[in-house]
Coordinates of C-alpha atoms in Angstrom, one line a residue:
M11 CA -11.2 -41.1 -3.7
N12 CA -11.2 -43.7 -1.0
D13 CA -12.8 -43.7 2.4
S14 CA -9.7 -42.9 4.4
I15 CA -8.7 -39.5 5.9
L16 CA -5.7 -37.7 4.5
T17 CA -3.6 -35.9 7.2
I18 CA -1.5 -33.1 5.9
A19 CA 1.1 -31.1 7.8
L20 CA 1.8 -27.5 6.8
A21 CA 5.4 -26.2 7.7
Q22 CA 4.4 -22.5 8.3
H23 CA 8.0 -21.7 9.2
D24 CA 10.6 -19.1 8.6
F25 CA 13.4 -20.1 6.2
L26 CA 16.4 -17.7 6.1
V27 CA 17.3 -16.6 2.6
G28 CA 20.6 -18.1 1.5
D29 CA 21.0 -20.4 4.4
I30 CA 20.7 -23.6 2.4
W31 CA 22.2 -26.0 4.8
G32 CA 20.4 -24.4 7.9
N33 CA 17.2 -24.6 5.9
L34 CA 17.9 -28.2 5.1
E35 CA 18.5 -29.1 8.7
K36 CA 15.3 -27.4 9.7
S37 CA 13.4 -29.1 6.9
L38 CA 14.6 -32.5 8.0
R39 CA 13.6 -31.8 11.6
L40 CA 10.2 -30.7 10.4
L41 CA 9.9 -33.9 8.4
D42 CA 10.7 -35.9 11.6
E43 CA 8.1 -33.9 13.6
A44 CA 5.5 -34.3 10.9
R45 CA 6.2 -38.1 10.7
A46 CA 5.9 -38.4 14.5
A47 CA 2.5 -36.7 14.3
K48 CA 1.4 -39.4 11.8
A49 CA 0.9 -37.0 8.9
D50 CA 0.7 -38.5 5.5
L51 CA 2.1 -35.5 3.8
L52 CA 4.3 -32.5 4.7
L53 CA 3.7 -29.3 2.6
F54 CA 6.5 -26.7 2.7
P55 CA 6.2 -23.0 1.6
E56 CA 7.4 -21.9 -1.7
M57 CA 11.2 -21.9 -2.0
A58 CA 11.7 -23.3 1.5
L59 CA 15.2 -24.5 0.8
S60 CA 16.7 -21.2 -0.5
G61 CA 14.3 -18.9 1.5
Y62 CA 12.4 -16.2 -0.4
P63 CA 13.2 -14.0 -2.3
P64 CA 16.9 -15.1 -2.9
E65 CA 17.2 -12.4 -5.6
D66 CA 20.6 -12.4 -7.4
L67 CA 21.9 -15.4 -5.4
L68 CA 20.0 -17.3 -8.1
L69 CA 22.5 -16.1 -10.7
R70 CA 25.5 -17.7 -8.8
P71 CA 26.3 -21.1 -10.1
G72 CA 27.6 -22.1 -6.8
F73 CA 24.4 -21.3 -5.1
L74 CA 22.4 -23.3 -7.6
E75 CA 24.7 -26.2 -7.3
A76 CA 24.3 -26.2 -3.4
C77 CA 20.5 -26.1 -3.9
R78 CA 20.7 -29.2 -6.1
E79 CA 22.9 -31.0 -3.6
A80 CA 20.7 -30.1 -0.6
T81 CA 17.6 -31.1 -2.5
G82 CA 19.1 -34.5 -3.2
Q83 CA 19.9 -34.9 0.5
F84 CA 16.4 -34.0 1.5
T85 CA 14.9 -36.3 -1.1
A86 CA 17.0 -39.3 0.2
A87 CA 15.9 -38.6 3.7
V88 CA 12.1 -38.8 3.0
S89 CA 10.5 -42.0 4.2
G90 CA 7.3 -43.0 5.9
I91 CA 5.7 -39.7 4.8
D92 CA 5.4 -37.8 1.5
A93 CA 6.7 -34.2 1.1
V94 CA 6.1 -31.4 -1.2
F95 CA 9.3 -29.4 -1.0
G96 CA 9.8 -25.8 -2.5
H97 CA 13.2 -25.1 -4.0
P98 CA 15.0 -23.5 -6.9
W99 CA 15.8 -26.0 -9.7
D100 CA 18.3 -25.6 -12.5
E101 CA 17.8 -27.9 -15.5
N102 CA 20.3 -27.6 -18.3
G103 CA 20.9 -23.9 -17.4
V104 CA 17.2 -23.1 -17.3
R105 CA 16.1 -22.0 -13.8
Y106 CA 12.7 -22.8 -12.3
N107 CA 10.8 -22.1 -9.2
A108 CA 10.0 -25.7 -8.3
A109 CA 8.0 -27.9 -5.9
S110 CA 9.0 -31.5 -5.8
W111 CA 6.7 -34.4 -4.7
I112 CA 8.9 -36.8 -2.9
R113 CA 8.1 -40.3 -1.6
E114 CA 10.3 -42.9 -0.1
G115 CA 13.5 -41.2 -1.4
Q116 CA 12.1 -40.7 -4.9
V117 CA 10.9 -37.6 -6.7
L118 CA 7.5 -38.6 -8.2
G119 CA 7.3 -35.2 -10.0
R120 CA 8.4 -31.6 -10.1
Y121 CA 6.0 -28.7 -10.6
F122 CA 7.4 -25.7 -12.1
K123 CA 5.6 -22.3 -11.3
K124 CA 3.7 -21.1 -14.3
H125 CA 2.9 -17.5 -13.5
L126 CA 5.9 -15.6 -12.5
P127 CA 5.0 -12.3 -10.7
N128 CA 6.9 -9.2 -11.9
Y129 CA 5.2 -6.3 -10.2
L130 CA 5.5 -4.4 -6.9
V131 CA 8.2 -6.4 -4.8
F132 CA 8.4 -9.4 -7.3
D133 CA 11.0 -9.7 -10.0
E134 CA 10.7 -13.5 -10.9
H135 CA 11.0 -13.0 -14.7
R136 CA 14.5 -11.9 -14.0
Y137 CA 15.4 -15.3 -12.5
F138 CA 13.0 -18.0 -13.6
T139 CA 11.5 -19.6 -16.7
A140 CA 7.8 -20.3 -16.5
G141 CA 6.6 -23.9 -16.2
G142 CA 3.4 -25.3 -17.6
D143 CA 2.6 -28.9 -17.0
P144 CA 0.3 -29.8 -14.1
L145 CA 1.5 -32.1 -11.4
V146 CA -1.1 -34.5 -9.9
V147 CA -0.1 -37.3 -7.6
E148 CA -2.3 -39.9 -5.8
I149 CA -1.8 -40.2 -2.0
R150 CA -4.2 -42.4 0.1
G151 CA -6.6 -42.6 -2.8
V152 CA -6.8 -38.8 -3.2
R153 CA -5.5 -37.4 -6.5
T154 CA -3.8 -34.2 -5.4
G155 CA -2.5 -31.3 -7.5
V156 CA 0.2 -28.7 -6.8
I157 CA 0.4 -25.1 -7.9
I158 CA 2.7 -22.4 -6.5
C159 CA 1.7 -19.0 -5.1
E160 CA 1.0 -16.7 -7.9
D161 CA -0.6 -19.6 -9.8
A162 CA -3.4 -19.5 -7.4
W163 CA -4.0 -15.8 -8.3
Q164 CA -4.6 -16.7 -12.0
P165 CA -7.3 -19.2 -13.2
G166 CA -5.2 -21.3 -15.6
P167 CA -3.1 -23.6 -13.3
S168 CA -5.9 -24.7 -11.0
L169 CA -8.1 -25.6 -13.9
S170 CA -5.3 -27.5 -15.5
A171 CA -4.8 -29.5 -12.2
R172 CA -8.5 -30.3 -12.2
E173 CA -8.5 -31.4 -15.7
A174 CA -5.6 -33.6 -14.9
G175 CA -7.8 -35.3 -12.4
A176 CA -7.0 -33.4 -9.2
E177 CA -9.5 -33.8 -6.3
L178 CA -7.5 -31.6 -3.8
L179 CA -5.2 -28.7 -4.5
L180 CA -1.9 -27.8 -2.5
V181 CA -0.6 -24.3 -2.8
P182 CA 2.9 -23.6 -1.3
N183 CA 3.4 -19.8 -0.9
A184 CA 5.8 -17.0 -0.1
S185 CA 3.1 -14.3 0.1
P186 CA 4.4 -11.2 1.9
Y187 CA 2.2 -9.0 4.0
R188 CA 0.6 -5.7 3.1
A189 CA -2.6 -4.2 4.7
N190 CA -5.8 -6.2 3.7
K191 CA -3.7 -9.0 2.1
Q192 CA -5.4 -11.7 4.0
A193 CA -8.8 -10.6 2.7
D194 CA -7.5 -10.7 -0.8
R195 CA -6.0 -14.2 -0.3
V196 CA -9.4 -15.6 0.9
A197 CA -11.2 -13.9 -2.0
T198 CA -8.6 -15.4 -4.5
L199 CA -9.0 -18.9 -3.1
A200 CA -12.8 -18.4 -3.3
D201 CA -12.4 -17.6 -7.0
R202 CA -10.2 -20.8 -7.7
H203 CA -12.8 -22.8 -5.7
E204 CA -15.6 -21.4 -7.7
E205 CA -13.9 -22.2 -11.0
T206 CA -12.7 -25.7 -10.0
G207 CA -14.8 -26.9 -7.0
L208 CA -11.5 -28.2 -5.5
P209 CA -10.7 -28.0 -1.9
I210 CA -7.4 -26.0 -1.3
V211 CA -4.6 -26.2 1.3
Y212 CA -2.6 -23.0 1.3
C213 CA 0.8 -23.0 3.2
N214 CA 2.5 -19.6 3.7
L215 CA 6.0 -18.7 4.7
V216 CA 6.5 -16.7 7.9
G217 CA 9.2 -14.2 9.1
G218 CA 10.9 -11.0 8.1
Q219 CA 13.2 -10.8 5.1
D220 CA 14.7 -7.2 4.6
E221 CA 11.7 -5.0 3.8
L222 CA 9.2 -7.9 3.5
V223 CA 7.3 -9.7 6.3
F224 CA 5.7 -13.0 5.5
D225 CA 2.9 -13.2 7.9
G226 CA 1.9 -17.0 7.7
R227 CA -1.9 -17.2 8.3
S228 CA -2.1 -20.5 6.2
L229 CA -5.5 -21.3 5.0
L230 CA -7.8 -24.3 4.4
M231 CA -10.9 -24.1 2.1
D232 CA -13.1 -27.2 1.9
R233 CA -15.1 -28.6 -0.9
G234 CA -18.1 -26.4 0.2
G235 CA -16.0 -23.3 0.0
H236 CA -15.9 -22.9 3.7
V237 CA -12.6 -21.3 5.1
A238 CA -11.2 -22.5 8.3
A239 CA -9.8 -19.8 10.7
P240 CA -6.2 -18.9 9.4
G241 CA -3.0 -20.3 10.9
P242 CA -1.1 -18.1 13.4
H243 CA -0.2 -14.6 12.4
C244 CA 3.6 -14.0 12.2
E245 CA 4.3 -17.1 14.2
E246 CA 6.0 -20.3 13.2
A247 CA 3.8 -23.5 13.5
L248 CA 3.8 -27.0 12.2
L249 CA 0.0 -27.1 11.4
L250 CA -2.0 -30.4 10.9
A251 CA -5.1 -30.7 8.9
D252 CA -7.4 -33.6 8.0
F253 CA -9.0 -34.0 4.5
S254 CA -12.0 -36.3 4.8
P255 CA -13.7 -38.2 2.1
D256 CA -16.7 -35.8 2.2
G257 CA -14.4 -32.9 1.2
T258 CA -14.0 -31.5 4.8
L259 CA -10.8 -29.8 5.7
S260 CA -10.1 -29.0 9.3
W261 CA -7.3 -28.1 11.6
I262 CA -6.5 -31.0 14.0
G263 CA -3.2 -29.9 15.7
G264 CA -0.4 -27.3 15.8
Y265 CA -3.1 -24.6 15.7
T266 CA -4.2 -22.0 18.3
D267 CA -7.5 -20.1 17.8
P268 CA -6.3 -16.5 17.1
D269 CA -9.2 -15.1 19.1
A270 CA -8.3 -17.0 22.2
P271 CA -6.6 -14.9 25.0
S272 CA -2.9 -15.0 25.1
P273 CA -0.8 -15.6 28.2
P274 CA 1.3 -12.8 29.2
P275 CA 4.9 -12.7 27.7
S276 CA 6.4 -14.0 30.9
A277 CA 4.4 -17.1 30.6
Q278 CA 5.0 -17.7 26.9
S279 CA 7.5 -20.2 25.7
A280 CA 8.2 -19.5 22.1
T281 CA 9.2 -22.6 20.0
P282 CA 12.7 -21.8 18.6
S283 CA 13.5 -22.4 15.0
S284 CA 16.7 -24.2 13.9
R285 CA 18.3 -20.8 13.8
D286 CA 16.9 -19.6 17.3
L287 CA 15.5 -16.5 15.6
R288 CA 12.6 -16.0 18.0
S289 CA 13.2 -17.7 21.3
E290 CA 14.7 -14.7 23.2
Y291 CA 12.0 -12.1 22.3
P292 CA 8.8 -11.4 24.2
G293 CA 6.7 -9.6 21.8
P294 CA 4.1 -7.0 22.7
P295 CA 2.0 -7.8 25.8
P296 CA -1.5 -9.3 25.1
A297 CA -4.5 -7.0 24.5
G298 CA -5.8 -6.0 27.9
G299 CA -2.4 -6.4 29.6
K300 CA -1.8 -4.1 32.5
I301 CA 1.1 -2.9 34.5
P302 CA -0.1 -2.9 38.1
G303 CA -0.9 0.5 39.5
Q304 CA -1.2 2.1 36.0
A305 CA -4.5 2.8 34.2
R306 CA -5.3 1.7 30.6
D307 CA -6.3 4.4 28.1
D308 CA -9.7 3.1 26.8
A309 CA -10.4 6.2 24.7
F310 CA -8.9 4.6 21.5
A311 CA -10.6 1.5 20.0
P312 CA -8.1 0.2 17.4
D313 CA -9.3 -1.7 14.3
E314 CA -7.8 -5.1 13.5
K315 CA -5.6 -3.6 10.8
V316 CA -3.7 -1.4 13.2
A317 CA -3.0 -4.4 15.6
E318 CA -1.8 -6.6 12.8
I319 CA 0.4 -3.8 11.5
Y320 CA 2.0 -3.4 14.9
T321 CA 2.7 -7.1 14.9
V322 CA 4.1 -7.1 11.5
I323 CA 6.5 -4.2 12.2
T324 CA 7.8 -6.0 15.4
T325 CA 8.3 -9.1 13.5
G326 CA 10.2 -7.3 10.7
L327 CA 12.3 -5.4 13.1
R328 CA 13.3 -8.4 15.2
D329 CA 14.1 -10.6 12.3
Y330 CA 16.1 -8.0 10.5
V331 CA 18.3 -7.5 13.6
R332 CA 18.8 -11.1 14.4
K333 CA 19.2 -12.4 10.9
N334 CA 21.9 -9.8 10.3
G335 CA 23.9 -10.8 13.3
F336 CA 23.0 -7.9 15.7
S337 CA 21.9 -8.3 19.2
D338 CA 21.0 -4.8 20.3
V339 CA 19.7 -1.6 18.7
V340 CA 20.4 2.0 19.4
F341 CA 18.6 5.3 18.3
G342 CA 18.0 8.9 19.3
L343 CA 15.0 9.3 21.7
S344 CA 13.8 12.8 21.3
G345 CA 10.5 12.9 23.3
G346 CA 8.6 13.1 20.1
I347 CA 6.0 10.7 18.7
D348 CA 8.2 8.9 16.1
S349 CA 11.2 7.9 18.3
S350 CA 8.8 7.0 21.1
L351 CA 6.9 4.6 18.9
V352 CA 10.2 3.1 17.7
L353 CA 11.1 2.6 21.4
A354 CA 8.0 0.7 22.1
L355 CA 8.4 -1.4 18.9
A356 CA 12.0 -2.2 19.7
A357 CA 11.3 -3.1 23.3
D358 CA 8.5 -5.4 22.2
A359 CA 10.6 -6.9 19.4
M360 CA 13.9 -7.3 21.1
G361 CA 13.2 -7.1 24.8
P362 CA 14.2 -3.9 26.8
D363 CA 17.5 -5.2 27.8
R364 CA 18.6 -5.0 24.1
V365 CA 17.5 -1.5 23.5
H366 CA 19.6 1.7 23.9
T367 CA 18.5 5.1 23.5
V368 CA 20.2 8.5 23.6
M369 CA 18.7 12.0 24.1
M370 CA 20.8 14.6 22.4
P371 CA 19.7 17.9 23.5
S372 CA 20.7 21.4 22.0
R373 CA 19.8 25.0 22.9
H374 CA 16.4 24.4 21.0
T375 CA 15.4 21.3 23.0
S376 CA 12.6 21.9 25.4
G377 CA 12.8 20.6 29.0
L378 CA 9.6 18.7 28.4
S379 CA 11.3 16.7 25.6
I380 CA 14.1 15.7 27.9
E381 CA 11.7 14.7 30.7
L382 CA 9.4 12.7 28.4
A383 CA 12.3 10.7 26.9
Q384 CA 13.7 9.9 30.4
E385 CA 10.1 9.0 31.6
Q386 CA 9.6 6.5 28.8
A387 CA 13.0 5.0 29.0
V388 CA 12.5 4.3 32.7
Q389 CA 9.0 3.0 32.1
L390 CA 10.1 0.5 29.5
G391 CA 13.3 -0.3 31.3
V392 CA 15.7 0.5 28.6
D393 CA 19.3 1.7 28.8
H394 CA 19.2 5.5 28.2
R395 CA 21.8 8.3 28.3
C396 CA 21.7 12.0 27.6
I397 CA 24.5 13.6 25.5
S398 CA 24.4 17.3 24.7
I399 CA 25.3 18.2 21.1
E400 CA 26.2 21.8 22.0
P401 CA 30.0 21.3 22.3
P402 CA 30.5 19.6 18.9
Y403 CA 27.8 21.9 17.3
E404 CA 29.6 25.0 18.6
A405 CA 32.9 23.7 17.4
L406 CA 31.5 23.1 13.9
L407 CA 30.0 26.6 13.8
T408 CA 33.4 28.1 14.9
L409 CA 35.1 26.0 12.3
L410 CA 32.8 27.0 9.4
G411 CA 32.5 30.6 10.6
P412 CA 35.0 31.9 8.1
S413 CA 33.4 30.1 5.2
F414 CA 29.9 31.2 6.3
A415 CA 30.8 34.8 6.8
G416 CA 28.1 37.3 5.5
Q417 CA 25.6 34.5 5.1
A418 CA 22.4 34.6 7.2
P419 CA 21.7 31.4 9.3
D420 CA 19.3 29.1 7.4
V421 CA 18.4 25.4 7.2
T422 CA 22.2 24.6 7.0
E423 CA 22.5 25.2 10.8
E424 CA 19.5 23.2 11.5
N425 CA 20.8 20.3 9.4
L426 CA 24.2 20.6 11.2
Q427 CA 22.5 19.7 14.5
A428 CA 20.9 16.6 13.0
R429 CA 24.2 15.6 11.5
V430 CA 26.0 15.9 14.9
R431 CA 23.2 13.6 16.3
G432 CA 23.7 11.1 13.5
N433 CA 27.5 11.0 14.4
I434 CA 26.8 10.3 17.9
V435 CA 24.4 7.5 17.2
M436 CA 26.8 5.9 14.7
A437 CA 29.7 6.2 17.1
L438 CA 27.7 4.2 19.7
S439 CA 26.7 1.7 17.0
N440 CA 30.4 1.5 15.9
K441 CA 31.8 1.1 19.4
F442 CA 29.3 -1.5 20.8
G443 CA 28.1 -3.2 17.6
W444 CA 24.5 -2.1 18.0
L445 CA 22.2 -1.7 15.0
P446 CA 21.3 2.0 14.7
L447 CA 17.6 2.6 13.9
V448 CA 16.1 5.5 12.0
T449 CA 12.9 6.8 13.4
S450 CA 11.6 8.9 10.5
N451 CA 8.2 8.0 9.0
K452 CA 6.8 7.7 5.5
S453 CA 5.3 11.2 5.4
E454 CA 8.8 12.6 6.3
F455 CA 10.6 10.4 3.8
A456 CA 8.0 11.4 1.2
V457 CA 8.7 15.1 1.3
G458 CA 12.2 15.0 2.5
Y459 CA 11.6 16.3 6.0
C460 CA 14.5 14.4 7.3
T461 CA 18.2 15.1 7.2
I462 CA 20.4 13.0 5.0
Y463 CA 23.6 12.0 6.9
G464 CA 21.7 13.2 10.0
D465 CA 18.5 11.6 11.4
M466 CA 18.6 9.3 8.3
C467 CA 21.7 7.7 9.6
G468 CA 21.0 4.1 10.5
G469 CA 20.6 0.5 9.3
F470 CA 16.8 0.0 9.5
A471 CA 13.7 2.3 9.5
P472 CA 10.8 0.5 11.2
L473 CA 8.3 3.4 10.4
L474 CA 9.5 3.8 6.7
D475 CA 6.1 2.7 5.3
C476 CA 3.9 4.3 8.2
S477 CA 2.4 7.7 7.5
K478 CA 2.4 10.3 10.4
E479 CA -1.3 9.5 11.1
R480 CA -0.5 5.8 11.1
V481 CA 2.1 6.5 13.7
Y482 CA -0.4 8.1 16.0
E483 CA -2.7 5.1 15.4
L484 CA 0.0 2.7 16.3
A485 CA 1.0 4.7 19.4
R486 CA -2.5 4.8 20.7
Y487 CA -3.0 1.1 20.0
R488 CA 0.2 0.2 21.8
N489 CA -1.1 2.0 24.9
T490 CA -4.3 0.0 24.9
L491 CA -2.0 -3.1 25.6
S492 CA -0.1 -1.5 28.5
P493 CA 1.3 2.0 29.2
A494 CA 4.3 2.4 26.8
I495 CA 4.2 6.0 25.3
P496 CA 3.5 9.0 27.6
E497 CA 0.3 10.7 26.8
N498 CA 2.0 14.0 26.6
V499 CA 4.2 12.6 23.7
I500 CA 1.0 11.8 21.8
S501 CA -0.8 15.0 22.4
R502 CA 2.0 17.5 21.9
P503 CA 2.5 19.3 18.6
P504 CA 5.3 17.6 16.5
S505 CA 8.5 19.5 16.3
A506 CA 12.1 18.8 15.1
E507 CA 13.3 21.3 17.6
L508 CA 16.1 22.6 15.3
A509 CA 15.1 26.3 15.7
P510 CA 13.4 28.5 18.3
D511 CA 9.7 27.6 18.9
Q512 CA 9.8 25.4 15.8
K513 CA 6.7 23.3 14.8
D514 CA 6.5 20.9 11.9
E515 CA 3.5 22.7 10.5
D516 CA 5.6 25.8 10.1
S517 CA 7.1 24.0 7.1
L518 CA 4.5 21.4 6.1
P519 CA 0.7 21.3 5.8
P520 CA -1.0 19.7 8.8
Y521 CA -0.1 16.0 8.8
A522 CA -3.7 14.8 8.5
L523 CA -4.0 16.9 5.3
L524 CA -0.5 16.0 4.0
D525 CA -1.1 12.3 4.5
E526 CA -4.4 12.6 2.4
V527 CA -2.4 14.2 -0.4
L528 CA 0.5 11.7 -0.2
Q529 CA -2.0 8.8 -0.2
R530 CA -3.3 10.1 -3.6
Y531 CA -0.1 11.1 -5.2
V532 CA 2.4 8.4 -3.9
E533 CA 0.2 5.3 -3.1
Q534 CA -2.5 5.7 -5.7
D535 CA -0.3 7.4 -8.5
G536 CA -2.9 10.2 -8.8
S537 CA -2.1 13.2 -10.9
V538 CA -1.7 16.7 -9.4
E539 CA -4.6 18.0 -11.4
D540 CA -6.9 15.1 -10.3
I541 CA -6.0 15.7 -6.6
I542 CA -6.7 19.5 -6.9
A543 CA -10.0 18.6 -8.6
E544 CA -11.0 16.8 -5.4
G545 CA -11.0 20.1 -3.6
Y546 CA -7.4 20.4 -2.2
D547 CA -5.6 23.7 -2.3
A548 CA -3.7 23.8 -5.6
D549 CA -0.5 25.6 -4.3
M550 CA -0.3 23.0 -1.5
V551 CA -0.7 20.0 -3.7
R552 CA 1.8 21.2 -6.2
R553 CA 4.3 22.0 -3.4
V554 CA 3.9 18.5 -1.9
A555 CA 4.2 16.8 -5.3
R556 CA 7.4 18.9 -6.0
L557 CA 8.9 17.9 -2.7
V558 CA 8.3 14.2 -3.4
L559 CA 9.9 14.4 -6.8
L560 CA 12.9 16.4 -5.5
N561 CA 13.6 14.1 -2.6
E562 CA 14.0 10.8 -4.5
Y563 CA 17.8 11.1 -4.0
K564 CA 17.4 11.1 -0.2
R565 CA 15.1 8.0 -0.3
R566 CA 17.5 6.1 -2.5
Q567 CA 20.2 6.6 0.2
G568 CA 18.0 5.7 3.1
P569 CA 17.8 2.5 5.0
P570 CA 15.3 -0.3 4.3
G571 CA 12.2 -0.7 6.6
V572 CA 9.1 -2.8 7.0
R573 CA 6.7 -2.9 4.1
I574 CA 3.0 -2.6 5.1
T575 CA 1.4 -1.0 1.9
S576 CA 1.5 -1.9 -1.7
R577 CA 3.5 1.2 -2.6
A578 CA 6.3 1.2 0.0
F579 CA 9.4 3.3 -0.9
G580 CA 12.1 1.1 -2.4
R581 CA 10.9 -2.2 -3.9
D582 CA 7.3 -1.0 -4.7
R583 CA 7.9 2.4 -5.9
R584 CA 11.0 2.8 -8.2
Y585 CA 11.5 6.3 -9.6
P586 CA 14.6 7.7 -11.3
I587 CA 16.7 10.2 -9.5
T588 CA 17.7 12.0 -12.6
S589 CA 14.5 12.8 -14.5
G590 CA 13.1 15.6 -16.7
W591 CA 9.5 14.5 -15.9
R592 CA 7.5 17.1 -13.8
D593 CA 3.7 17.1 -13.3
V594 CA 3.7 20.1 -11.0

């Protein structure tokens, strides 16, 4: 190692899956920006060229050919700065998750990811062959190794890099968010540092991709094991860091202290990406933001996790809408807690002028529900309409009357109301090209307390991985920023209002209790007997477990939604619909 400082740029940016040429254009622009900032090296996230995860696009020969061509074009453009560039690589029919070290139009070496994750949301064994050989390149007198994402979670690759002479370790990542993930990242890097003594530069992807949200928060760990404050959360940034001869790593540019107060949304000027994915949307107001003349609710003190989850959901919603070619969203606003939270999330993610809500009252809808929906829509400034479902509902009852003769009313008539509402939302979506949102939460999806082809109609479910208790936490948190959800919405008992004087707890255990059981049964894979042994009522636990098993078919037909736990329905938790297994 010599006495000069090595300046490293980290491209903590959003790369759209499958948009090879758009990602190439963006990468070339970032290369120019890093060069202008006098960086010696630009580190990209894992699979920046293809976006992550490209899934079965990797099985298409044309996709791999385009990746090879674009990688060649990027390589030829590199001059005056080194680049470590993440991309898929096909070599004689063998696919690799690769990072190429490029200097002056030449590839000095390619590192192929060794540890291919095949758990939770990851399926890399389906697509890639594991690499093995370390890659160490000298730059400004510093011998620098490269490993990719999961390789940092295992001891082997970093040790191999050190044994090959590395004095510094670069880690490109596509590491998706889940609650408490950042603490695990820091602990993992600390393990690698303890094993190798190497300083580490960790560059993460950012942005929403279907269910996943990549939250950025790139990291630096110096030779002494000290961690610099993370890069921005869920924001694009070209970060600059200096690596000094004494092993110190520190941010020098493109970085904002996450604890510093933010300007109000009207004063922010988001830096647009090459695809202009973010430039139009304001995001939630800063903590402590107020609307003149309205008081804040200071009774709720949110923890950091609730705040970051709110940001992750708005990021995932915004990016799903825009990346799939929509401009606006539409959903039913019932005056209940779930749809009210979705309204706040959508207004923060998209801007209120792109949000459309519809109250669809029936004979069972209370006047308070209609008033609260109207109040919130006016408060947040969104387009709102009221369409009664009584005429089509009555017409369907008349139509089905002969077939239902002699049968007592039951849940069929309740579900019919939900399906009329689903048709109205889908008609508005179809007519105006708005993306319909589903407002159900994880607790409801778990036990099937939602109507397939009814309130499950829609293209995206922002609360899919949020328990009912988490919904209340998020609602209270949002109101600490500025008034967004009427207090009466939060305090009133939840009800589907599909029958006279109906309450959710008529059909389900209290949500606080239900969520405790679901946490153990769904997220921790606990057995029914173990949960009962903790002191929970045996009949209640068995009933909840049975509902979870019986409603797999509903969840399989439901929309995607933002993942915030390690056992989200869908990618993380894959159960058969047709199954003879019962543990109830």
